[in-house]
mmCIF file of C-alpha atoms and ligand atoms in Angstrom:
data_model
loop_
_atom_site.group_PDB
_atom_site.id
_atom_site.type_symbol
_atom_site.label_atom_id
_atom_site.label_comp_id
_atom_site.label_asym_id
_atom_site.label_seq_id
_atom_site.Cartn_x
_atom_site.Cartn_y
_atom_site.Cartn_z
ATOM 1 C CA MET A 7 13.705 21.742 4.086
ATOM 2 C CA ILE A 8 15.339 24.472 6.214
ATOM 3 C CA LEU A 9 14.160 22.575 9.301
ATOM 4 C CA LYS A 10 15.816 19.358 8.091
ATOM 5 C CA SER A 11 19.164 21.065 7.498
ATOM 6 C CA LEU A 12 18.924 22.858 10.880
ATOM 7 C CA LEU A 13 18.237 19.502 12.557
ATOM 8 C CA ARG A 14 21.231 17.907 10.802
ATOM 9 C CA ALA A 15 23.529 20.761 11.850
ATOM 10 C CA GLN A 16 22.147 20.613 15.402
ATOM 11 C CA ALA A 17 22.802 16.849 15.550
ATOM 12 C CA ALA A 18 26.439 17.389 14.501
ATOM 13 C CA ARG A 19 26.854 20.177 17.056
ATOM 14 C CA PHE A 20 25.344 18.077 19.873
ATOM 15 C CA THR A 21 27.641 15.115 19.084
ATOM 16 C CA ALA A 22 30.678 17.381 19.229
ATOM 17 C CA LEU A 23 29.466 18.890 22.534
ATOM 18 C CA ASP A 24 28.777 15.641 24.365
ATOM 19 C CA PRO A 25 29.049 12.058 23.055
ATOM 20 C CA LEU A 26 26.300 10.844 25.410
ATOM 21 C CA LEU A 27 23.622 13.100 23.891
ATOM 22 C CA PRO A 28 21.120 11.250 21.691
ATOM 23 C CA GLU A 29 20.587 12.387 18.117
ATOM 24 C CA PRO A 30 17.973 15.166 18.224
ATOM 25 C CA ALA A 31 14.493 13.771 17.573
ATOM 26 C CA ASP A 32 12.062 15.324 15.093
ATOM 27 C CA PRO A 33 10.365 18.342 16.699
ATOM 28 C CA PRO A 34 6.971 17.729 18.338
ATOM 29 C CA GLU A 35 3.719 19.312 17.122
ATOM 30 C CA GLY A 36 3.339 22.864 18.355
ATOM 31 C CA VAL A 37 3.552 26.555 17.497
ATOM 32 C CA VAL A 38 6.527 27.228 15.215
ATOM 33 C CA LEU A 39 8.716 30.266 15.892
ATOM 34 C CA THR A 40 11.362 31.489 13.471
ATOM 35 C CA ALA A 41 13.984 34.198 13.801
ATOM 36 C CA ALA A 42 16.665 35.688 11.556
ATOM 37 C CA LEU A 43 20.277 36.052 12.682
ATOM 38 C CA ALA A 44 22.505 39.049 11.880
ATOM 39 C CA GLY A 45 24.083 37.209 8.919
ATOM 40 C CA GLY A 46 20.667 36.369 7.425
ATOM 41 C CA GLU A 47 20.549 32.695 8.521
ATOM 42 C CA ARG A 48 17.266 31.530 10.026
ATOM 43 C CA VAL A 49 16.664 29.495 13.178
ATOM 44 C CA ALA A 50 13.453 27.876 14.369
ATOM 45 C CA GLY A 51 11.774 26.494 17.457
ATOM 46 C CA VAL A 52 8.543 24.762 18.422
ATOM 47 C CA VAL A 53 6.560 25.778 21.519
ATOM 48 C CA VAL A 54 4.426 23.061 23.105
ATOM 49 C CA ARG A 55 1.884 23.960 25.789
ATOM 50 C CA THR A 56 0.923 21.333 28.385
ATOM 51 C CA ILE A 57 -1.760 21.751 31.041
ATOM 52 C CA HIS A 58 -1.508 19.372 34.023
ATOM 53 C CA GLN A 59 -4.901 18.785 35.631
ATOM 54 C CA PRO A 60 -5.281 19.213 39.439
ATOM 55 C CA GLY A 61 -4.320 15.929 41.120
ATOM 56 C CA ALA A 62 -1.854 14.913 38.376
ATOM 57 C CA PRO A 63 1.471 13.544 39.735
ATOM 58 C CA GLN A 64 3.397 16.094 37.607
ATOM 59 C CA THR A 65 1.905 18.963 39.645
ATOM 60 C CA LEU A 66 4.290 18.036 42.498
ATOM 61 C CA TRP A 67 7.353 19.037 40.456
ATOM 62 C CA SER A 68 5.870 21.237 37.758
ATOM 63 C CA THR A 69 3.586 24.220 37.356
ATOM 64 C CA ARG A 70 0.148 23.344 35.944
ATOM 65 C CA ASP A 71 0.607 25.397 32.777
ATOM 66 C CA VAL A 72 3.900 24.625 30.992
ATOM 67 C CA ARG A 73 5.162 26.265 27.780
ATOM 68 C CA GLU A 74 8.192 24.368 26.491
ATOM 69 C CA LEU A 75 10.379 25.673 23.676
ATOM 70 C CA HIS A 76 12.215 23.092 21.550
ATOM 71 C CA PRO A 77 14.981 25.092 19.824
ATOM 72 C CA ILE A 78 16.177 24.044 16.365
ATOM 73 C CA VAL A 79 19.087 26.412 15.897
ATOM 74 C CA GLY A 80 21.442 24.264 13.838
ATOM 75 C CA ALA A 81 25.066 25.236 14.403
ATOM 76 C CA ALA A 82 24.154 28.702 15.691
ATOM 77 C CA GLY A 83 24.426 27.993 19.449
ATOM 78 C CA ALA A 84 24.121 31.083 21.677
ATOM 79 C CA THR A 85 23.167 33.558 18.914
ATOM 80 C CA GLY A 86 20.387 31.213 17.753
ATOM 81 C CA ILE A 87 19.054 30.698 21.281
ATOM 82 C CA ASP A 88 19.093 34.461 21.938
ATOM 83 C CA ALA A 89 17.234 35.270 18.683
ATOM 84 C CA LEU A 90 14.637 32.595 19.382
ATOM 85 C CA LEU A 91 14.048 33.758 22.971
ATOM 86 C CA LYS A 92 13.570 37.348 21.737
ATOM 87 C CA ARG A 93 10.919 36.067 19.310
ATOM 88 C CA TRP A 94 9.270 34.003 22.083
ATOM 89 C CA VAL A 95 8.924 37.139 24.280
ATOM 90 C CA GLN A 96 6.910 38.775 21.463
ATOM 91 C CA ARG A 97 4.720 35.719 20.893
ATOM 92 C CA LEU A 98 4.037 34.528 24.455
ATOM 93 C CA ASP A 99 0.323 34.060 25.249
ATOM 94 C CA PRO A 100 -0.911 35.517 28.583
ATOM 95 C CA ALA A 101 -0.101 33.245 31.533
ATOM 96 C CA GLY A 102 -1.370 32.926 35.110
ATOM 97 C CA PRO A 103 0.729 32.528 38.292
ATOM 98 C CA ASP A 104 0.913 28.671 38.123
ATOM 99 C CA SER A 105 2.844 28.640 34.852
ATOM 100 C CA ALA A 106 6.374 28.219 33.527
ATOM 101 C CA CYS A 107 8.526 28.538 30.424
ATOM 102 C CA LEU A 108 10.948 25.664 29.867
ATOM 103 C CA VAL A 109 13.932 24.935 27.654
ATOM 104 C CA THR A 110 15.778 21.608 27.895
ATOM 105 C CA TRP A 111 19.281 22.077 26.503
ATOM 106 C CA PRO A 112 22.664 20.221 26.605
ATOM 107 C CA THR A 113 24.449 21.077 29.861
ATOM 108 C CA ARG A 114 27.815 21.241 28.113
ATOM 109 C CA ASP A 115 26.683 24.025 25.765
ATOM 110 C CA ALA A 116 28.322 26.621 28.002
ATOM 111 C CA GLU A 117 27.898 29.435 25.459
ATOM 112 C CA SER A 118 24.076 29.221 25.579
ATOM 113 C CA THR A 119 24.055 29.820 29.340
ATOM 114 C CA ALA A 120 24.437 33.622 29.024
ATOM 115 C CA PRO A 121 21.381 34.200 26.750
ATOM 116 C CA LEU A 122 19.217 31.840 28.845
ATOM 117 C CA LEU A 123 20.144 33.706 32.042
ATOM 118 C CA ALA A 124 19.675 37.088 30.333
ATOM 119 C CA HIS A 125 16.117 36.153 29.330
ATOM 120 C CA GLY A 126 15.291 35.191 32.935
ATOM 121 C CA PHE A 127 15.758 31.397 32.951
ATOM 122 C CA VAL A 128 17.349 29.506 35.860
ATOM 123 C CA PRO A 129 19.014 26.074 35.669
ATOM 124 C CA LEU A 130 16.436 24.459 37.962
ATOM 125 C CA THR A 131 16.831 20.782 37.034
ATOM 126 C CA VAL A 132 19.385 18.542 35.369
ATOM 127 C CA LEU A 133 19.066 15.106 33.842
ATOM 128 C CA ALA A 134 22.207 13.251 34.911
ATOM 129 C CA VAL A 135 23.580 9.958 33.578
ATOM 130 C CA ARG A 136 25.889 7.248 34.867
ATOM 131 C CA THR A 137 27.439 4.870 32.343
ATOM 132 C CA THR A 138 30.408 3.475 34.287
ATOM 133 C CA PRO A 139 29.961 1.073 37.211
ATOM 134 C CA GLN A 140 31.445 2.077 40.555
ATOM 135 C CA PRO A 141 32.660 -0.048 43.475
ATOM 136 C CA VAL A 142 30.000 -0.998 46.058
ATOM 137 C CA SER A 143 30.677 0.076 49.693
ATOM 138 C CA PRO A 144 29.612 -1.792 52.848
ATOM 139 C CA ALA A 145 25.910 -1.319 53.690
ATOM 140 C CA VAL A 146 25.050 0.877 56.705
ATOM 141 C CA CYS A 147 21.438 -0.339 56.998
ATOM 142 C CA SER A 148 19.216 -3.183 55.837
ATOM 143 C CA VAL A 149 17.417 -2.823 52.511
ATOM 144 C CA ARG A 150 14.476 -4.906 51.253
ATOM 145 C CA ARG A 151 11.873 -4.744 48.478
ATOM 146 C CA ALA A 152 8.847 -2.810 49.744
ATOM 147 C CA THR A 153 5.409 -4.455 49.889
ATOM 148 C CA PRO A 154 1.882 -2.937 49.997
ATOM 149 C CA ALA A 155 2.109 -3.137 53.821
ATOM 150 C CA ASP A 156 4.823 -0.442 53.666
ATOM 151 C CA LEU A 157 2.568 2.117 51.947
ATOM 152 C CA ASP A 158 2.343 4.556 54.907
ATOM 153 C CA ALA A 159 6.122 4.610 55.448
ATOM 154 C CA LEU A 160 6.777 5.043 51.717
ATOM 155 C CA VAL A 161 4.333 7.954 51.433
ATOM 156 C CA GLU A 162 5.939 9.675 54.426
ATOM 157 C CA LEU A 163 9.432 9.219 52.970
ATOM 158 C CA SER A 164 8.494 10.342 49.477
ATOM 159 C CA MET A 165 6.723 13.400 50.938
ATOM 160 C CA ALA A 166 10.003 14.285 52.715
ATOM 161 C CA GLU A 167 11.594 14.405 49.262
ATOM 162 C CA VAL A 168 8.844 16.664 47.826
ATOM 163 C CA GLU A 169 9.126 18.959 50.851
ATOM 164 C CA TYR A 170 12.906 19.221 50.475
ATOM 165 C CA ALA A 171 12.616 19.778 46.705
ATOM 166 C CA ALA A 172 10.092 22.566 47.391
ATOM 167 C CA LEU A 173 12.640 24.337 49.631
ATOM 168 C CA VAL A 174 15.140 24.454 46.785
ATOM 169 C CA GLY A 175 12.815 25.520 43.990
ATOM 170 C CA GLY A 176 11.814 22.388 42.091
ATOM 171 C CA GLY A 177 8.965 20.778 44.040
ATOM 172 C CA ILE A 178 5.538 22.204 44.859
ATOM 173 C CA VAL A 179 3.728 21.018 47.990
ATOM 174 C CA ARG A 180 0.125 21.179 46.708
ATOM 175 C CA ASP A 181 -2.841 20.904 49.096
ATOM 176 C CA ASP A 182 -3.490 17.414 47.725
ATOM 177 C CA ALA A 183 0.202 16.356 47.725
ATOM 178 C CA TRP A 184 -0.324 13.524 50.239
ATOM 179 C CA GLU A 185 -3.238 12.054 48.259
ATOM 180 C CA ILE A 186 -1.276 12.321 45.000
ATOM 181 C CA LYS A 187 1.780 10.620 46.520
ATOM 182 C CA ARG A 188 -0.313 7.924 48.144
ATOM 183 C CA GLY A 189 -1.992 7.194 44.817
ATOM 184 C CA THR A 190 1.218 7.006 42.773
ATOM 185 C CA VAL A 191 3.153 4.933 45.319
ATOM 186 C CA ALA A 192 0.199 2.532 45.687
ATOM 187 C CA GLN A 193 0.044 2.197 41.896
ATOM 188 C CA HIS A 194 3.768 1.357 41.696
ATOM 189 C CA LEU A 195 3.358 -1.263 44.443
ATOM 190 C CA THR A 196 0.339 -2.833 42.725
ATOM 191 C CA ARG A 197 2.206 -3.009 39.412
ATOM 192 C CA GLY A 198 5.190 -4.607 41.161
ATOM 193 C CA ASP A 199 7.558 -1.769 40.143
ATOM 194 C CA PRO A 200 10.784 -1.970 42.144
ATOM 195 C CA ILE A 201 10.715 0.088 45.344
ATOM 196 C CA TRP A 202 13.233 -0.574 48.086
ATOM 197 C CA LEU A 203 12.926 0.381 51.735
ATOM 198 C CA ALA A 204 15.947 1.047 53.987
ATOM 199 C CA GLU A 205 15.588 0.266 57.697
ATOM 200 C CA LEU A 206 17.766 1.007 60.716
ATOM 201 C CA ASP A 207 16.846 -1.195 63.694
ATOM 202 C CA GLY A 208 13.559 -2.032 61.956
ATOM 203 C CA VAL A 209 12.610 1.650 61.514
ATOM 204 C CA PRO A 210 12.050 2.858 57.896
ATOM 205 C CA VAL A 211 14.646 5.558 57.084
ATOM 206 C CA GLY A 212 14.829 5.679 53.300
ATOM 207 C CA MET A 213 13.270 4.593 50.039
ATOM 208 C CA VAL A 214 14.107 4.475 46.361
ATOM 209 C CA GLU A 215 11.958 3.903 43.278
ATOM 210 C CA ALA A 216 13.666 2.861 40.032
ATOM 211 C CA TRP A 217 12.817 0.830 36.947
ATOM 212 C CA GLU A 218 14.201 -0.302 33.605
ATOM 213 C CA THR A 219 13.255 1.632 30.489
ATOM 214 C CA ASP A 220 13.999 0.912 26.841
ATOM 215 C CA ALA A 221 15.130 3.989 24.915
ATOM 216 C CA GLN A 222 13.404 2.901 21.675
ATOM 217 C CA PRO A 223 12.772 5.189 18.684
ATOM 218 C CA GLY A 224 9.655 7.233 19.427
ATOM 219 C CA SER A 225 9.849 6.745 23.207
ATOM 220 C CA TRP A 226 10.230 9.605 25.670
ATOM 221 C CA ALA A 227 13.519 8.139 26.962
ATOM 222 C CA ARG A 228 14.993 8.178 23.425
ATOM 223 C CA THR A 229 14.691 11.981 23.327
ATOM 224 C CA ARG A 230 16.916 12.168 26.407
ATOM 225 C CA VAL A 231 19.431 9.268 26.183
ATOM 226 C CA ARG A 232 21.038 7.176 23.450
ATOM 227 C CA ALA A 233 19.343 3.968 22.280
ATOM 228 C CA GLY A 234 19.545 1.038 24.704
ATOM 229 C CA ARG A 235 18.265 -0.337 28.011
ATOM 230 C CA TRP A 236 18.513 2.159 30.829
ATOM 231 C CA VAL A 237 17.574 2.298 34.488
ATOM 232 C CA PHE A 238 15.556 5.371 35.491
ATOM 233 C CA VAL A 239 15.779 6.420 39.150
ATOM 234 C CA ASN A 240 12.492 8.164 39.928
ATOM 235 C CA CYS A 241 12.725 9.037 43.622
ATOM 236 C CA LEU A 242 15.356 8.694 46.357
ATOM 237 C CA SER A 243 14.564 9.937 49.827
ATOM 238 C CA VAL A 244 16.166 9.554 53.246
ATOM 239 C CA SER A 245 14.309 10.731 56.351
ATOM 240 C CA PRO A 246 15.710 14.039 57.701
ATOM 241 C CA ALA A 247 17.166 12.486 60.885
ATOM 242 C CA ALA A 248 19.010 9.729 58.992
ATOM 243 C CA ARG A 249 20.679 11.859 56.284
ATOM 244 C CA GLY A 250 24.457 11.835 55.927
ATOM 245 C CA LEU A 251 24.870 8.347 57.475
ATOM 246 C CA GLY A 252 25.295 6.428 54.202
ATOM 247 C CA VAL A 253 21.650 5.297 53.814
ATOM 248 C CA GLY A 254 21.238 6.965 50.387
ATOM 249 C CA ARG A 255 24.474 5.402 49.135
ATOM 250 C CA THR A 256 23.436 1.957 50.438
ATOM 251 C CA LEU A 257 20.056 2.241 48.658
ATOM 252 C CA MET A 258 21.720 3.246 45.378
ATOM 253 C CA ASP A 259 24.190 0.341 45.633
ATOM 254 C CA VAL A 260 21.137 -1.962 45.773
ATOM 255 C CA VAL A 261 19.499 -0.270 42.756
ATOM 256 C CA HIS A 262 22.672 -0.436 40.659
ATOM 257 C CA THR A 263 23.448 -4.049 41.608
ATOM 258 C CA SER A 264 19.860 -5.245 41.121
ATOM 259 C CA LEU A 265 18.843 -3.448 37.935
ATOM 260 C CA LEU A 266 22.021 -2.891 35.918
ATOM 261 C CA GLY A 267 23.197 -5.844 33.846
ATOM 262 C CA PRO A 268 25.721 -6.481 31.088
ATOM 263 C CA ARG A 269 23.205 -5.252 28.473
ATOM 264 C CA SER A 270 22.449 -1.986 30.286
ATOM 265 C CA ALA A 271 23.579 1.309 28.773
ATOM 266 C CA GLY A 272 23.521 2.960 32.211
ATOM 267 C CA SER A 273 21.166 4.799 34.527
ATOM 268 C CA PHE A 274 19.756 8.319 34.629
ATOM 269 C CA LEU A 275 17.700 10.600 36.864
ATOM 270 C CA TYR A 276 16.712 14.200 37.511
ATOM 271 C CA TYR A 277 17.947 16.431 40.323
ATOM 272 C CA ASN A 278 17.865 20.137 41.175
ATOM 273 C CA PRO A 279 21.252 21.949 41.105
ATOM 274 C CA PRO A 280 20.092 24.400 43.851
ATOM 275 C CA ASN A 281 19.589 21.383 46.207
ATOM 276 C CA PRO A 282 22.606 21.541 48.579
ATOM 277 C CA LEU A 283 22.578 17.741 49.135
ATOM 278 C CA SER A 284 21.801 16.042 45.855
ATOM 279 C CA PRO A 285 24.429 17.424 43.378
ATOM 280 C CA THR A 286 27.302 16.310 45.653
ATOM 281 C CA PHE A 287 25.546 13.040 46.406
ATOM 282 C CA TRP A 288 24.877 12.147 42.742
ATOM 283 C CA ALA A 289 28.380 13.142 41.599
ATOM 284 C CA LYS A 290 29.790 10.733 44.209
ATOM 285 C CA GLN A 291 27.483 8.050 42.816
ATOM 286 C CA GLY A 292 29.034 8.542 39.346
ATOM 287 C CA TYR A 293 26.247 10.650 37.771
ATOM 288 C CA ARG A 294 27.017 13.716 35.668
ATOM 289 C CA PRO A 295 24.707 16.275 34.031
ATOM 290 C CA LEU A 296 23.700 15.681 30.401
ATOM 291 C CA TRP A 297 20.726 18.030 29.947
ATOM 292 C CA THR A 298 19.815 21.178 31.859
ATOM 293 C CA VAL A 299 16.136 22.028 32.198
ATOM 294 C CA TRP A 300 16.091 25.834 32.180
ATOM 295 C CA GLU A 301 12.939 27.115 33.789
ATOM 296 C CA LEU A 302 11.226 30.403 34.512
ATOM 297 C CA ARG A 303 8.177 30.756 36.780
ATOM 298 C CA PRO A 304 5.697 32.260 36.131
ATOM 299 C CA ALA A 305 5.787 32.198 32.316
ATOM 300 C CA SER A 306 4.958 35.926 32.213
ATOM 301 C CA ALA A 307 8.452 36.619 33.696
ATOM 302 C CA LEU A 308 10.011 35.789 30.300
ATOM 303 C CA ARG A 309 11.961 38.882 29.232
HETATM 304 C C1 COA B 409 20.209 13.319 48.887
HETATM 305 C C2 COA B 409 19.975 12.159 49.881
HETATM 306 C C3 COA B 409 19.072 11.133 49.232
HETATM 307 C C4 COA B 409 21.348 11.539 50.166
HETATM 308 O O1 COA B 409 21.158 10.461 51.082
HETATM 309 P P1 COA B 409 22.056 10.388 52.408
HETATM 310 O O2 COA B 409 21.743 9.125 53.073
HETATM 311 O O3 COA B 409 21.855 11.654 53.167
HETATM 312 O O4 COA B 409 23.516 10.390 51.759
HETATM 313 P P2 COA B 409 24.760 9.502 52.230
HETATM 314 O O5 COA B 409 24.899 9.600 53.707
HETATM 315 O O6 COA B 409 24.621 8.161 51.622
HETATM 316 O O7 COA B 409 25.947 10.328 51.586
HETATM 317 C C5 COA B 409 26.631 9.977 50.450
HETATM 318 C C6 COA B 409 27.366 11.235 49.979
HETATM 319 O O8 COA B 409 26.444 12.320 49.751
HETATM 320 C C7 COA B 409 27.060 13.555 50.125
HETATM 321 N N1 COA B 409 26.355 14.147 51.268
HETATM 322 C C8 COA B 409 25.575 13.546 52.183
HETATM 323 N N2 COA B 409 25.128 14.427 53.091
HETATM 324 C C9 COA B 409 25.617 15.608 52.734
HETATM 325 C C10 COA B 409 25.526 16.919 53.275
HETATM 326 N N3 COA B 409 24.830 17.176 54.402
HETATM 327 N N4 COA B 409 26.149 17.911 52.630
HETATM 328 C C11 COA B 409 26.861 17.671 51.507
HETATM 329 N N5 COA B 409 27.008 16.454 50.960
HETATM 330 C C12 COA B 409 26.397 15.443 51.570
HETATM 331 C C13 COA B 409 28.449 13.225 50.547
HETATM 332 O O9 COA B 409 29.273 13.356 49.402
HETATM 333 C C14 COA B 409 28.365 11.791 50.986
HETATM 334 O O10 COA B 409 29.546 11.102 50.822
HETATM 335 P P3 COA B 409 30.624 11.057 52.062
HETATM 336 O O11 COA B 409 29.846 10.609 53.269
HETATM 337 O O12 COA B 409 31.641 10.072 51.589
HETATM 338 O O13 COA B 409 31.132 12.433 52.193
HETATM 339 C C15 COA B 409 19.335 12.649 51.228
HETATM 340 O O14 COA B 409 20.175 13.613 51.791
HETATM 341 C C16 COA B 409 17.940 13.200 51.066
HETATM 342 O O15 COA B 409 16.961 12.478 51.156
HETATM 343 N N6 COA B 409 17.838 14.537 50.842
HETATM 344 C C17 COA B 409 16.521 15.184 50.727
HETATM 345 C C18 COA B 409 15.744 14.720 49.518
HETATM 346 C C19 COA B 409 16.576 14.766 48.269
HETATM 347 O O16 COA B 409 17.259 15.715 48.013
HETATM 348 N N7 COA B 409 16.493 13.681 47.472
HETATM 349 C C20 COA B 409 17.205 13.538 46.216
HETATM 350 C C21 COA B 409 16.393 14.103 45.155
HETATM 351 S S1 COA B 409 17.209 13.960 43.602
#
């Protein structure tokens, strides 16, 4: 009962904060935390623990042991988040070095930034959306759909992205990173998922992976974006020597022109704010942050 009214109040608060936020979904199964505020009101949260097995694709951008808090703080905002994080500190199970605490929260909730920072979280990732088309600029390179014969070039390019993401905090170059990347790229090619390859004078210099996703009730996408057909951009990478020439922009023009149609709600993707290249790049492409994924590694650093 209390949970239902907190969820309703949270939905109203989210809508007022940012019209592109979806209505909050029902909380997932997990360990329930509750906390009392100074005025006697209660807030709640659910902690879900996920263990990624060695060799899983997620281990290239995530720790293996993830504890994610889903706050249900109603209209409380910063005071609710602070109370819940204090409770989480008391209830946190022991964690090893390859672990993280995570909170995904609306980027525009500026007032919740202070308690998240105070408890040790950093804004490591954002989910950004683009709902308005932008003019297409002249191409600086040729772009074609990749085929299984391009596997080696695609693995090299997507590894360049993991390596860059690792420099700026998000990615993790595991010992088996090449094998993992090779496996996932090969799977996408076999399934016929769209991957485009950019070439300059016949030499591969960039790649992008993107696909359509339906944000249906119950789907993962529906917890992040409003109902409708969306394009999800999974990986964009330009080889180090070809960056800054317009290759990334040319690849994204192809993605937007090929996958977005009159029935599309828009496109979305993840990037790391500490990356010196991608925030500027994505803003120029018309993307703006919707959710911030606040993260803290290792989980035992929660304070
Ligand atoms: C981010 C990345 C894909 C952009 O591709 P790119 O081909 O280098 O970018 P473009 O040349 O098309 O640049 C488009 C815009 O991005 C921004 N940009 C590009 N290089 C930049 C740099 N060195 N510093 C700051 N902004 C830069 C600029 O705003 C530029 O527009 P402008 O030329 O009109 O000023 C590429 O730099 C890359 O692969 N980086 C490493 C991996 C990565 O971060 N991938 C994205 C993960 S989300």
